[in-house]
Coordinates of C-alpha atoms and ligand atoms in Angstrom, one line a residue:
M1 CA 167.1 54.6 93.8
R2 CA 163.8 53.3 95.0
I3 CA 162.4 56.9 95.3
L4 CA 163.5 57.7 91.8
F5 CA 161.8 54.6 90.5
M6 CA 158.6 55.5 92.2
A7 CA 158.8 59.0 90.8
V8 CA 159.2 57.7 87.3
A9 CA 156.3 55.3 87.8
F10 CA 154.2 58.1 89.0
V11 CA 154.9 60.3 86.0
L12 CA 154.2 57.4 83.6
M13 CA 150.9 56.9 85.4
M14 CA 150.0 60.5 85.1
S15 CA 150.8 60.6 81.4
T16 CA 148.2 57.9 80.7
T17 CA 145.4 60.0 82.3
H18 CA 145.7 63.1 80.2
A19 CA 142.5 64.7 78.9
A20 CA 141.5 63.9 75.4
I21 CA 139.2 66.0 73.3
Y22 CA 136.6 64.6 71.0
Q23 CA 135.0 66.9 68.4
Q24 CA 131.7 66.6 66.6
G25 CA 130.8 69.8 64.8
I26 CA 130.8 72.6 67.4
V27 CA 130.5 70.2 70.3
Y28 CA 133.7 69.2 72.1
V29 CA 133.7 66.4 74.7
I30 CA 136.7 66.6 77.1
Y31 CA 137.4 63.4 79.0
D32 CA 140.2 61.4 80.7
E33 CA 141.3 58.3 78.8
A34 CA 142.2 56.4 82.0
G35 CA 141.9 56.8 85.7
D36 CA 139.0 57.6 88.1
A37 CA 137.4 60.2 85.8
A38 CA 137.5 58.2 82.6
P39 CA 134.1 57.1 81.2
V40 CA 133.1 54.0 83.1
D41 CA 131.6 52.3 79.9
K42 CA 134.6 51.8 77.6
T43 CA 132.7 50.0 74.8
D44 CA 134.1 51.1 71.4
L45 CA 132.0 49.4 68.8
N46 CA 133.4 51.4 65.9
V47 CA 137.0 50.8 67.1
N48 CA 138.1 54.5 66.7
G49 CA 139.8 54.7 70.0
V50 CA 137.0 56.9 71.5
P51 CA 134.6 55.4 74.0
D52 CA 131.1 55.2 72.4
V53 CA 129.6 57.1 75.3
V54 CA 131.8 60.1 74.5
E55 CA 130.6 60.1 70.9
D56 CA 127.0 59.5 72.0
I57 CA 127.1 62.5 74.4
A58 CA 128.2 64.7 71.5
T59 CA 125.5 63.2 69.2
Q60 CA 122.8 63.8 71.7
V61 CA 123.8 67.4 72.3
N62 CA 123.9 68.1 68.5
A63 CA 120.5 66.4 68.1
A64 CA 118.9 68.4 70.9
R65 CA 120.5 71.6 69.6
E66 CA 119.2 71.1 66.0
L67 CA 115.7 70.2 67.3
F68 CA 115.3 73.1 69.7
K69 CA 117.0 75.7 67.5
D70 CA 116.0 74.8 64.0
V71 CA 112.7 73.0 64.3
F72 CA 111.2 74.7 67.4
K73 CA 113.0 78.1 67.1
F74 CA 114.2 78.4 70.6
P75 CA 116.8 81.1 70.9
D76 CA 120.4 79.9 70.3
P77 CA 122.4 80.1 73.5
L78 CA 125.6 80.6 71.5
E79 CA 124.2 83.8 70.0
S80 CA 123.0 85.2 73.3
E81 CA 124.6 88.4 74.3
R82 CA 125.2 86.8 77.6
F83 CA 127.5 84.2 76.0
N84 CA 128.5 85.2 72.5
A85 CA 130.2 81.9 72.0
T86 CA 131.0 79.6 69.0
S87 CA 131.3 76.2 70.7
I88 CA 129.9 73.9 73.3
E89 CA 132.3 72.0 75.7
V90 CA 131.2 69.1 77.7
D91 CA 133.5 68.0 80.5
I92 CA 133.2 64.4 81.7
K93 CA 133.9 64.2 85.4
S94 CA 134.1 61.5 88.0
K95 CA 131.1 60.6 90.1
A96 CA 133.1 61.7 93.1
V97 CA 133.4 65.2 91.7
M98 CA 129.8 65.3 90.6
G99 CA 128.3 64.2 93.9
K100 CA 124.6 63.3 93.5
Y101 CA 124.4 65.0 90.1
N102 CA 124.5 63.4 86.6
G103 CA 125.1 66.8 85.1
I104 CA 125.9 70.3 86.1
S105 CA 125.4 73.3 83.8
G106 CA 127.8 76.2 83.4
K107 CA 126.3 79.6 83.9
K108 CA 129.2 81.6 82.6
V109 CA 130.9 81.5 79.2
R110 CA 134.3 80.0 79.0
Q111 CA 136.2 82.9 77.5
H112 CA 139.2 80.7 76.6
S113 CA 137.8 77.4 75.7
K114 CA 139.8 74.2 76.5
H115 CA 140.0 73.1 72.8
N116 CA 141.1 76.5 71.6
P117 CA 142.0 79.5 73.8
N118 CA 140.9 81.9 71.0
E119 CA 137.4 80.5 71.0
R120 CA 134.6 81.1 73.5
A121 CA 132.5 78.1 74.7
I122 CA 129.4 77.5 76.7
H123 CA 129.9 74.4 78.8
F124 CA 128.5 71.9 81.2
R125 CA 129.6 68.8 83.0
V126 CA 128.4 65.2 82.7
A127 CA 129.2 62.4 85.1
N128 CA 131.4 59.6 83.8
T129 CA 128.7 57.1 84.6
V130 CA 126.2 58.6 82.1
N131 CA 125.3 56.5 79.1
P132 CA 123.3 58.8 76.7
R133 CA 121.5 55.8 75.2
K134 CA 119.8 55.3 78.6
N135 CA 120.0 58.8 80.0
S136 CA 119.0 62.2 78.7
T137 CA 121.3 64.3 80.9
P138 CA 123.1 65.9 77.9
T139 CA 119.8 67.2 76.6
H140 CA 118.8 68.4 80.1
E141 CA 122.0 70.3 80.6
Y142 CA 122.0 71.7 77.1
F143 CA 118.5 73.0 77.8
H144 CA 119.8 74.9 80.8
E145 CA 122.1 76.7 78.4
I146 CA 119.1 77.6 76.3
Q147 CA 117.4 79.0 79.4
Y148 CA 120.5 80.9 80.6
G149 CA 120.9 82.4 77.1
A150 CA 117.3 83.5 77.0
T151 CA 116.5 84.7 80.5
Y152 CA 118.0 85.4 83.9
F153 CA 114.9 83.9 85.7
M154 CA 116.1 80.8 87.5
N155 CA 113.4 79.7 89.9
D156 CA 113.5 75.9 90.1
W157 CA 109.9 75.1 89.1
F158 CA 110.8 76.9 85.8
K159 CA 114.5 76.0 85.5
E160 CA 114.5 72.3 86.5
G161 CA 110.8 71.8 85.5
T162 CA 111.4 72.8 81.9
A163 CA 114.9 71.2 81.7
R164 CA 113.3 67.9 82.8
W165 CA 110.4 68.6 80.3
A166 CA 113.0 69.0 77.5
Q167 CA 114.2 65.4 78.1
D168 CA 111.0 64.3 76.3
A169 CA 112.9 65.3 73.1
V170 CA 115.1 62.2 73.3
Q171 CA 112.8 60.0 75.4
N172 CA 109.8 57.8 74.6
I173 CA 107.3 58.9 77.2
K174 CA 104.4 56.4 77.0
E175 CA 101.9 58.2 79.1
Y176 CA 101.7 61.9 79.7
P177 CA 99.7 63.4 82.6
D178 CA 96.5 64.9 81.4
G179 CA 95.9 68.6 81.6
K180 CA 92.2 68.8 82.3
N181 CA 92.6 70.7 85.6
I182 CA 94.9 73.4 84.1
P183 CA 92.1 76.0 83.5
S184 CA 91.1 76.0 87.2
Q185 CA 94.7 75.5 88.5
L186 CA 95.9 78.6 86.7
E187 CA 93.3 80.7 88.6
D188 CA 94.1 79.0 91.9
D189 CA 96.7 80.8 94.2
T190 CA 97.1 77.8 96.4
F191 CA 98.0 75.6 93.5
A192 CA 100.5 78.3 92.3
E193 CA 102.1 78.3 95.7
Q194 CA 102.6 74.5 95.4
V195 CA 104.1 74.9 92.0
Y196 CA 106.6 77.5 93.3
Q197 CA 107.9 75.0 95.8
G198 CA 108.5 72.4 93.0
S199 CA 111.5 71.6 90.9
Y200 CA 112.1 68.7 88.6
D201 CA 108.7 67.3 89.6
M202 CA 107.0 70.3 87.9
A203 CA 107.6 68.7 84.5
K204 CA 104.9 66.2 85.3
G205 CA 103.1 68.4 87.8
F206 CA 102.8 71.5 85.6
W207 CA 104.5 71.8 82.3
Y208 CA 103.3 68.6 80.6
P209 CA 99.7 69.1 81.8
L210 CA 99.9 72.7 80.5
A211 CA 101.1 71.5 77.1
L212 CA 98.5 68.7 76.9
N213 CA 95.7 71.1 77.8
M214 CA 96.9 73.5 75.1
N215 CA 97.1 70.6 72.7
D216 CA 100.7 71.6 71.9
K217 CA 101.7 68.3 70.2
A218 CA 104.6 68.4 67.8
T219 CA 106.3 65.9 65.6
I220 CA 110.0 65.5 65.3
P221 CA 110.8 65.4 61.6
D222 CA 111.8 62.0 60.1
S223 CA 114.9 63.5 58.6
L224 CA 116.2 64.4 62.1
I225 CA 115.3 61.0 63.4
E226 CA 117.3 59.4 60.6
K227 CA 120.2 61.8 60.9
Y228 CA 121.0 61.3 64.6
R229 CA 122.0 57.9 65.7
Y230 CA 124.2 56.6 68.4
V231 CA 127.3 54.5 67.6
D232 CA 125.3 51.3 68.1
G233 CA 122.9 52.5 65.3
S234 CA 119.9 53.2 67.6
P235 CA 118.1 56.5 67.0
V236 CA 118.7 59.4 69.4
F237 CA 115.0 60.4 69.2
R238 CA 113.3 57.4 70.7
D239 CA 109.9 58.5 69.3
N240 CA 108.7 61.4 67.1
I241 CA 106.3 62.9 69.7
I242 CA 107.0 65.9 71.8
Y243 CA 104.5 68.0 73.8
G244 CA 105.0 71.6 74.8
A245 CA 107.8 72.9 72.6
N246 CA 105.7 75.9 71.5
V247 CA 104.3 76.6 74.9
V248 CA 107.7 76.5 76.7
R249 CA 109.3 78.6 74.0
E250 CA 106.5 81.2 74.2
V251 CA 106.6 81.3 78.0
I252 CA 110.4 81.9 78.0
Q253 CA 110.0 84.8 75.5
V254 CA 107.3 86.5 77.6
M255 CA 109.4 86.0 80.7
K256 CA 112.2 87.9 79.1
T257 CA 109.9 91.0 78.8
K258 CA 109.2 90.8 82.6
E259 CA 112.8 90.8 83.8
E260 CA 113.0 94.6 84.4
L261 CA 109.8 94.4 86.5
A262 CA 111.3 91.6 88.6
A263 CA 114.6 93.4 88.9
A264 CA 112.9 96.7 90.0
E265 CA 111.3 94.9 92.9
Y266 CA 114.6 93.4 93.9
G267 CA 117.1 96.2 93.4
T268 CA 119.1 97.2 90.4
L269 CA 119.1 95.1 87.2
N270 CA 122.7 94.1 87.9
E271 CA 121.9 93.1 91.5
W272 CA 118.9 91.0 90.3
R273 CA 120.9 89.4 87.5
N274 CA 123.7 88.4 90.0
K275 CA 121.8 87.5 93.1
G276 CA 118.0 87.7 92.5
R277 CA 117.6 85.1 89.8
R278 CA 115.9 82.7 92.1
D279 CA 114.2 85.2 94.4
E280 CA 110.7 84.1 95.4
R281 CA 109.3 87.4 94.2
N282 CA 110.1 86.3 90.6
N283 CA 107.5 83.5 90.8
K284 CA 104.5 85.7 90.1
F285 CA 106.2 87.1 87.0
I286 CA 106.9 83.7 85.6
M287 CA 103.4 82.6 86.3
A288 CA 102.0 85.7 84.7
S289 CA 104.0 84.8 81.6
V290 CA 102.4 81.3 81.6
R291 CA 98.9 82.8 82.0
E292 CA 99.5 85.2 79.1
V293 CA 100.6 82.4 76.8
Y294 CA 97.7 80.3 78.0
H295 CA 95.1 82.9 77.4
G296 CA 96.7 83.8 74.1
K297 CA 96.3 80.1 73.3
L298 CA 99.4 80.3 71.0
Ligands
ZN1 ZN1 118.9 70.7 85.9

């Protein structure tokens, strides 16, 4: 009798932790309503039964998507032949599952998405501790999907450096590093070697200085700033300034034309795409792309 009672209690407990799906446009946020993996911040200002952080994650992804795709003309990852998808799924996971990461991007398309098995989705994970009002992880992870859709190059100084750079879209960066040393740095092999060892730190160490030097300052349209607000009413775009959108887009497009060269050094195109995406021999091709864009001066 006691065992039966415990079994019933267990089933009841499980049934309260089933995954819920919140949809906003083509973005689906999949989260547990209770238990260890549920969003830690349960604030629900608009009393719709969905934690505000869940809605705010979807809002930030939609905002970043419209900015990069429609304003700055980055390639749309959904339309990439690598993905060919129609939706974006964001899974909220417990901090225990995520380890030290606030977000983890998905490199493969989800052929049978969680919200509809007949629909394909690109996807990434966000930790249940993330509050998008204070944290630009959704933009960072979405930018990885743009990268993956556009190029197979994945060396960290490019991959993490430009994903960290992309967070500027929804952040208010008060002081950018200046780019006065960029002309000499781009000719300096020792500097290049330092850049190749970098990762997230190359946003400030390389990509912002490059953008500043090239005077690639852009304004986020007022209409977009008005359109995207978190549940508490605050704007997703914390200011209207972003540096580097044209530079980074152009570099990615030039990189794409160098994939076959990098692959030929590594092996076959398939081998390179599967195992060579972070090979150190890629670095010179990525840097050559930067130099071409720099000397073309947009
Ligand atoms: Zn990243």
